[in-house]
PDB file of C-alpha atoms in Angstrom:
ATOM      1  CA  UNK A 667     -44.176 -31.842   5.888  1.00 57.00           C
ATOM      2  CA  UNK A 668     -41.605 -34.092   7.646  1.00 62.00           C
ATOM      3  CA  UNK A 669     -38.519 -33.833   5.336  1.00 64.00           C
ATOM      4  CA  UNK A 670     -37.061 -37.127   6.621  1.00 71.00           C
ATOM      5  CA  UNK A 671     -40.139 -39.257   6.074  1.00 70.00           C
ATOM      6  CA  UNK A 672     -42.074 -37.353   3.497  1.00 65.00           C
ATOM      7  CA  UNK A 673     -45.266 -37.514   5.686  1.00 60.00           C
ATOM      8  CA  UNK A 674     -47.628 -34.416   5.512  1.00 57.00           C
ATOM      9  CA  UNK A 675     -49.511 -33.441   8.613  1.00 55.00           C
ATOM     10  CA  UNK A 676     -52.300 -30.792   8.982  1.00 50.00           C
ATOM     11  CA  UNK A 677     -50.937 -28.126  11.305  1.00 51.00           C
ATOM     12  CA  UNK A 678     -53.071 -25.112  10.218  1.00 50.00           C
ATOM     13  CA  UNK A 679     -56.636 -25.209   9.298  1.00 47.00           C
ATOM     14  CA  UNK A 680     -57.523 -24.687   5.614  1.00 45.00           C
ATOM     15  CA  UNK A 681     -59.492 -21.589   6.438  1.00 44.00           C
ATOM     16  CA  UNK A 682     -56.249 -19.781   7.508  1.00 58.00           C
ATOM     17  CA  UNK A 683     -54.416 -20.831   4.420  1.00 58.00           C
ATOM     18  CA  UNK A 684     -56.953 -19.694   1.762  1.00 64.00           C
ATOM     19  CA  UNK A 685     -54.973 -16.566   1.115  1.00 75.00           C
ATOM     20  CA  UNK A 686     -51.610 -18.295   0.613  1.00 74.00           C
ATOM     21  CA  UNK A 687     -49.589 -17.542  -2.506  1.00 76.00           C
ATOM     22  CA  UNK A 688     -46.475 -19.605  -1.853  1.00 77.00           C
ATOM     23  CA  UNK A 689     -44.825 -21.900   0.684  1.00 78.00           C
ATOM     24  CA  UNK A 690     -41.262 -23.144   1.222  1.00 80.00           C
ATOM     25  CA  UNK A 691     -39.245 -24.949   3.722  1.00 80.00           C
ATOM     26  CA  UNK A 692     -36.031 -23.139   4.934  1.00 78.00           C
ATOM     27  CA  UNK A 693     -32.730 -24.998   5.022  1.00 76.00           C
ATOM     28  CA  UNK A 694     -33.399 -26.025   8.761  1.00 75.00           C
ATOM     29  CA  UNK A 695     -36.996 -27.036   8.088  1.00 74.00           C
ATOM     30  CA  UNK A 696     -38.944 -23.984   9.096  1.00 75.00           C
ATOM     31  CA  UNK A 697     -42.144 -23.484   7.128  1.00 79.00           C
ATOM     32  CA  UNK A 698     -42.246 -20.072   5.424  1.00 80.00           C
ATOM     33  CA  UNK A 699     -45.342 -18.820   3.450  1.00 79.00           C
ATOM     34  CA  UNK A 700     -46.354 -15.701   1.586  1.00 79.00           C
ATOM     35  CA  UNK A 701     -49.901 -14.555   1.929  1.00 74.00           C
ATOM     36  CA  UNK A 702     -52.263 -11.984   0.326  1.00 74.00           C
ATOM     37  CA  UNK A 703     -55.134 -10.423   2.346  1.00 68.00           C
ATOM     38  CA  UNK A 704     -58.371 -12.058   1.053  1.00 64.00           C
ATOM     39  CA  UNK A 705     -60.494  -8.872   1.198  1.00 60.00           C
ATOM     40  CA  UNK A 706     -58.382  -5.922   0.193  1.00 56.00           C
ATOM     41  CA  UNK A 707     -55.775  -7.881  -1.827  1.00 55.00           C
ATOM     42  CA  UNK A 708     -53.440  -4.910  -0.883  1.00 58.00           C
ATOM     43  CA  UNK A 709     -51.826  -6.274   2.204  1.00 61.00           C
ATOM     44  CA  UNK A 710     -49.207  -8.877   1.783  1.00 76.00           C
ATOM     45  CA  UNK A 711     -47.086 -10.737   4.197  1.00 78.00           C
ATOM     46  CA  UNK A 712     -44.299 -13.467   4.513  1.00 82.00           C
ATOM     47  CA  UNK A 713     -44.915 -15.537   7.723  1.00 81.00           C
ATOM     48  CA  UNK A 714     -43.371 -18.497   9.522  1.00 81.00           C
ATOM     49  CA  UNK A 715     -45.852 -21.172  10.398  1.00 79.00           C
ATOM     50  CA  UNK A 716     -45.066 -23.000  13.637  1.00 76.00           C
ATOM     51  CA  UNK A 717     -45.339 -26.687  12.868  1.00 72.00           C
ATOM     52  CA  UNK A 718     -46.332 -27.638  16.446  1.00 73.00           C
ATOM     53  CA  UNK A 719     -48.961 -25.109  17.193  1.00 74.00           C
ATOM     54  CA  UNK A 720     -49.957 -23.976  13.728  1.00 74.00           C
ATOM     55  CA  UNK A 721     -49.402 -20.286  14.737  1.00 78.00           C
ATOM     56  CA  UNK A 722     -48.542 -17.827  11.963  1.00 79.00           C
ATOM     57  CA  UNK A 723     -45.747 -15.397  12.801  1.00 81.00           C
ATOM     58  CA  UNK A 724     -45.442 -12.376  10.489  1.00 81.00           C
ATOM     59  CA  UNK A 725     -41.857 -11.770   9.374  1.00 82.00           C
ATOM     60  CA  UNK A 726     -42.353  -9.012   6.826  1.00 80.00           C
ATOM     61  CA  UNK A 727     -45.680  -7.313   5.849  1.00 79.00           C
ATOM     62  CA  UNK A 728     -47.395  -4.286   4.423  1.00 74.00           C
ATOM     63  CA  UNK A 729     -48.728  -2.645   1.378  1.00 74.00           C
ATOM     64  CA  UNK A 730     -46.036  -4.012  -0.860  1.00 71.00           C
ATOM     65  CA  UNK A 731     -47.152  -5.969  -3.853  1.00 67.00           C
ATOM     66  CA  UNK A 732     -43.733  -7.385  -4.487  1.00 65.00           C
ATOM     67  CA  UNK A 733     -44.444  -9.612  -1.292  1.00 66.00           C
ATOM     68  CA  UNK A 734     -47.182 -11.476  -3.213  1.00 66.00           C
ATOM     69  CA  UNK A 735     -44.670 -14.140  -4.304  1.00 66.00           C
ATOM     70  CA  UNK A 736     -45.766 -17.092  -6.288  1.00 72.00           C
ATOM     71  CA  UNK A 737     -42.370 -18.644  -5.755  1.00 77.00           C
ATOM     72  CA  UNK A 738     -39.988 -18.321  -2.788  1.00 78.00           C
ATOM     73  CA  UNK A 739     -36.434 -19.724  -2.190  1.00 78.00           C
ATOM     74  CA  UNK A 740     -35.252 -19.664   1.385  1.00 78.00           C
ATOM     75  CA  UNK A 741     -31.508 -18.956   1.489  1.00 77.00           C
ATOM     76  CA  UNK A 742     -31.551 -19.090   5.263  1.00 74.00           C
ATOM     77  CA  UNK A 743     -34.010 -18.532   8.078  1.00 70.00           C
ATOM     78  CA  UNK A 744     -33.684 -14.702   7.608  1.00 73.00           C
ATOM     79  CA  UNK A 745     -33.015 -14.325   3.823  1.00 78.00           C
ATOM     80  CA  UNK A 746     -35.403 -15.147   1.143  1.00 79.00           C
ATOM     81  CA  UNK A 747     -35.581 -14.816  -2.620  1.00 80.00           C
ATOM     82  CA  UNK A 748     -39.128 -14.184  -3.927  1.00 77.00           C
ATOM     83  CA  UNK A 749     -40.482 -14.033  -7.511  1.00 79.00           C
ATOM     84  CA  UNK A 750     -43.498 -14.410  -9.660  1.00 65.00           C
ATOM     85  CA  UNK A 751     -45.987 -11.787  -8.492  1.00 64.00           C
ATOM     86  CA  UNK A 752     -48.436 -10.818 -11.195  1.00 59.00           C
ATOM     87  CA  UNK A 753     -47.164  -7.252 -11.692  1.00 56.00           C
ATOM     88  CA  UNK A 754     -43.409  -7.769 -12.068  1.00 63.00           C
ATOM     89  CA  UNK A 755     -40.987  -9.980 -14.003  1.00 79.00           C
ATOM     90  CA  UNK A 756     -38.483  -9.567 -11.169  1.00 83.00           C
ATOM     91  CA  UNK A 757     -36.613 -11.572  -8.450  1.00 87.00           C
ATOM     92  CA  UNK A 758     -36.492  -9.830  -5.046  1.00 84.00           C
ATOM     93  CA  UNK A 759     -34.170 -10.366  -2.033  1.00 85.00           C
ATOM     94  CA  UNK A 760     -36.004 -10.189   1.318  1.00 85.00           C
ATOM     95  CA  UNK A 761     -34.036  -9.445   4.559  1.00 84.00           C
ATOM     96  CA  UNK A 762     -36.459 -10.575   7.221  1.00 79.00           C
ATOM     97  CA  UNK A 763     -34.499  -8.761  10.018  1.00 80.00           C
ATOM     98  CA  UNK A 764     -34.679  -5.282   8.477  1.00 83.00           C
ATOM     99  CA  UNK A 765     -37.694  -5.749   6.186  1.00 78.00           C
ATOM    100  CA  UNK A 766     -35.800  -4.478   3.253  1.00 82.00           C
ATOM    101  CA  UNK A 767     -36.955  -5.813  -0.149  1.00 83.00           C
ATOM    102  CA  UNK A 768     -34.512  -5.184  -2.924  1.00 86.00           C
ATOM    103  CA  UNK A 769     -34.573  -6.299  -6.599  1.00 88.00           C
ATOM    104  CA  UNK A 770     -31.755  -8.685  -7.633  1.00 88.00           C
ATOM    105  CA  UNK A 771     -32.806  -9.386 -11.257  1.00 89.00           C
ATOM    106  CA  UNK A 772     -35.347  -8.179 -13.824  1.00 87.00           C
ATOM    107  CA  UNK A 773     -37.421  -5.112 -14.386  1.00 84.00           C
ATOM    108  CA  UNK A 774     -35.085  -3.757 -17.129  1.00 83.00           C
ATOM    109  CA  UNK A 775     -35.466  -3.136 -20.853  1.00 83.00           C
ATOM    110  CA  UNK A 776     -33.020  -5.661 -22.260  1.00 81.00           C
ATOM    111  CA  UNK A 777     -34.355  -9.135 -22.982  1.00 81.00           C
ATOM    112  CA  UNK A 778     -32.422 -11.976 -21.393  1.00 84.00           C
ATOM    113  CA  UNK A 779     -29.779 -13.250 -23.820  1.00 83.00           C
ATOM    114  CA  UNK A 780     -27.380 -16.207 -24.022  1.00 87.00           C
ATOM    115  CA  UNK A 781     -24.722 -13.477 -23.405  1.00 88.00           C
ATOM    116  CA  UNK A 782     -24.568 -12.244 -19.716  1.00 90.00           C
ATOM    117  CA  UNK A 783     -26.529  -9.108 -19.130  1.00 89.00           C
ATOM    118  CA  UNK A 784     -26.581  -6.814 -16.063  1.00 92.00           C
ATOM    119  CA  UNK A 785     -29.201  -8.381 -13.723  1.00 90.00           C
ATOM    120  CA  UNK A 786     -31.250  -5.269 -13.169  1.00 91.00           C
ATOM    121  CA  UNK A 787     -31.254  -4.245 -16.857  1.00 90.00           C
ATOM    122  CA  UNK A 788     -32.566  -7.595 -17.892  1.00 88.00           C
ATOM    123  CA  UNK A 789     -36.256  -8.270 -18.824  1.00 84.00           C
ATOM    124  CA  UNK A 790     -37.990 -11.631 -18.511  1.00 84.00           C
ATOM    125  CA  UNK A 791     -41.643 -12.782 -17.965  1.00 81.00           C
ATOM    126  CA  UNK A 792     -43.273 -13.815 -14.671  1.00 80.00           C
ATOM    127  CA  UNK A 793     -40.983 -16.287 -12.861  1.00 85.00           C
ATOM    128  CA  UNK A 794     -42.783 -19.615 -12.557  1.00 82.00           C
ATOM    129  CA  UNK A 795     -40.064 -21.469 -10.672  1.00 83.00           C
ATOM    130  CA  UNK A 796     -36.639 -20.957  -9.255  1.00 86.00           C
ATOM    131  CA  UNK A 797     -33.982 -23.070  -7.545  1.00 85.00           C
ATOM    132  CA  UNK A 798     -30.420 -22.531  -6.206  1.00 85.00           C
ATOM    133  CA  UNK A 799     -27.721 -24.362  -8.144  1.00 86.00           C
ATOM    134  CA  UNK A 800     -24.562 -25.782  -6.515  1.00 85.00           C
ATOM    135  CA  UNK A 801     -22.565 -22.635  -7.367  1.00 85.00           C
ATOM    136  CA  UNK A 802     -24.948 -20.251  -5.586  1.00 83.00           C
ATOM    137  CA  UNK A 803     -26.647 -18.915  -8.774  1.00 88.00           C
ATOM    138  CA  UNK A 804     -30.484 -18.967  -9.220  1.00 88.00           C
ATOM    139  CA  UNK A 805     -31.840 -20.969 -12.118  1.00 89.00           C
ATOM    140  CA  UNK A 806     -35.249 -19.670 -12.952  1.00 88.00           C
ATOM    141  CA  UNK A 807     -37.977 -20.444 -15.469  1.00 85.00           C
ATOM    142  CA  UNK A 808     -40.162 -17.643 -16.766  1.00 84.00           C
ATOM    143  CA  UNK A 809     -43.437 -17.649 -18.670  1.00 80.00           C
ATOM    144  CA  UNK A 810     -43.999 -16.160 -22.089  1.00 76.00           C
ATOM    145  CA  UNK A 811     -45.346 -12.641 -21.463  1.00 73.00           C
ATOM    146  CA  UNK A 812     -45.668  -9.280 -23.190  1.00 67.00           C
ATOM    147  CA  UNK A 813     -43.521 -10.318 -26.102  1.00 69.00           C
ATOM    148  CA  UNK A 814     -40.895 -12.058 -23.959  1.00 70.00           C
ATOM    149  CA  UNK A 815     -40.560 -15.708 -24.799  1.00 73.00           C
ATOM    150  CA  UNK A 816     -40.425 -18.421 -22.142  1.00 80.00           C
ATOM    151  CA  UNK A 817     -36.957 -18.906 -20.841  1.00 83.00           C
ATOM    152  CA  UNK A 818     -34.793 -20.763 -18.347  1.00 89.00           C
ATOM    153  CA  UNK A 819     -32.109 -18.369 -17.153  1.00 90.00           C
ATOM    154  CA  UNK A 820     -29.264 -18.210 -14.553  1.00 92.00           C
ATOM    155  CA  UNK A 821     -28.999 -15.304 -12.317  1.00 92.00           C
ATOM    156  CA  UNK A 822     -25.519 -15.028 -10.988  1.00 92.00           C
ATOM    157  CA  UNK A 823     -26.016 -13.049  -7.706  1.00 88.00           C
ATOM    158  CA  UNK A 824     -22.145 -12.563  -7.104  1.00 89.00           C
ATOM    159  CA  UNK A 825     -21.525 -11.223 -10.604  1.00 92.00           C
ATOM    160  CA  UNK A 826     -24.778  -9.416 -10.952  1.00 92.00           C
ATOM    161  CA  UNK A 827     -25.584 -10.840 -14.333  1.00 93.00           C
ATOM    162  CA  UNK A 828     -28.412 -12.867 -15.993  1.00 92.00           C
ATOM    163  CA  UNK A 829     -27.921 -15.308 -18.715  1.00 91.00           C
ATOM    164  CA  UNK A 830     -30.285 -17.455 -20.764  1.00 89.00           C
ATOM    165  CA  UNK A 831     -29.573 -21.240 -20.644  1.00 90.00           C
ATOM    166  CA  UNK A 832     -32.681 -22.504 -22.643  1.00 87.00           C
ATOM    167  CA  UNK A 833     -35.654 -21.214 -24.467  1.00 82.00           C
ATOM    168  CA  UNK A 834     -36.142 -17.896 -26.019  1.00 71.00           C
ATOM    169  CA  UNK A 835     -37.905 -19.314 -29.102  1.00 63.00           C
ATOM    170  CA  UNK A 836     -40.342 -17.267 -31.112  1.00 54.00           C
ATOM    171  CA  UNK A 837     -43.394 -19.701 -30.647  1.00 47.00           C
ATOM    172  CA  UNK A 838     -45.357 -20.307 -27.449  1.00 44.00           C
ATOM    173  CA  UNK A 839     -45.738 -23.876 -26.293  1.00 43.00           C
ATOM    174  CA  UNK A 840     -48.720 -25.525 -28.056  1.00 41.00           C
ATOM    175  CA  UNK A 841     -48.755 -23.230 -31.154  1.00 41.00           C
ATOM    176  CA  UNK A 842     -48.006 -24.468 -34.646  1.00 36.00           C
TER     177      UNK A 842
END
């Protein structure tokens, strides 16, 4: 994807992308993607795709289900936020240089509220989208899941808090 013109070019064959779970452009235009192994479904990776040659370069990989991101946000070439894997309502920080993957929000017992809660003590459904706001916080939308209603919430990385900004009703979309 040429960010200046909006043109999309095929740089990698569809065969090599059938196991992709998410794709994002970094702030400098590098294409980063997360993959799940098609046969074992147990090996995951985050890779850079060279736009000229189509070559896939593994940045982080292994038997780490948290890498099966359905949403990624590139903070820089070497720092990513990932979320939305099927087994966890969490947001993870990925340090590409060290390979460290650390949770930054979610996985706790306290439902997200309109009052700030500690990030790692908060509970929300699978993240379906996330963006970075102008203040450096994450705005995320989560699906209704396991008794947790759909939400839009702000994760303030500096303060270590999560706060609901919309949603949280008792009915799922489409019900009466």
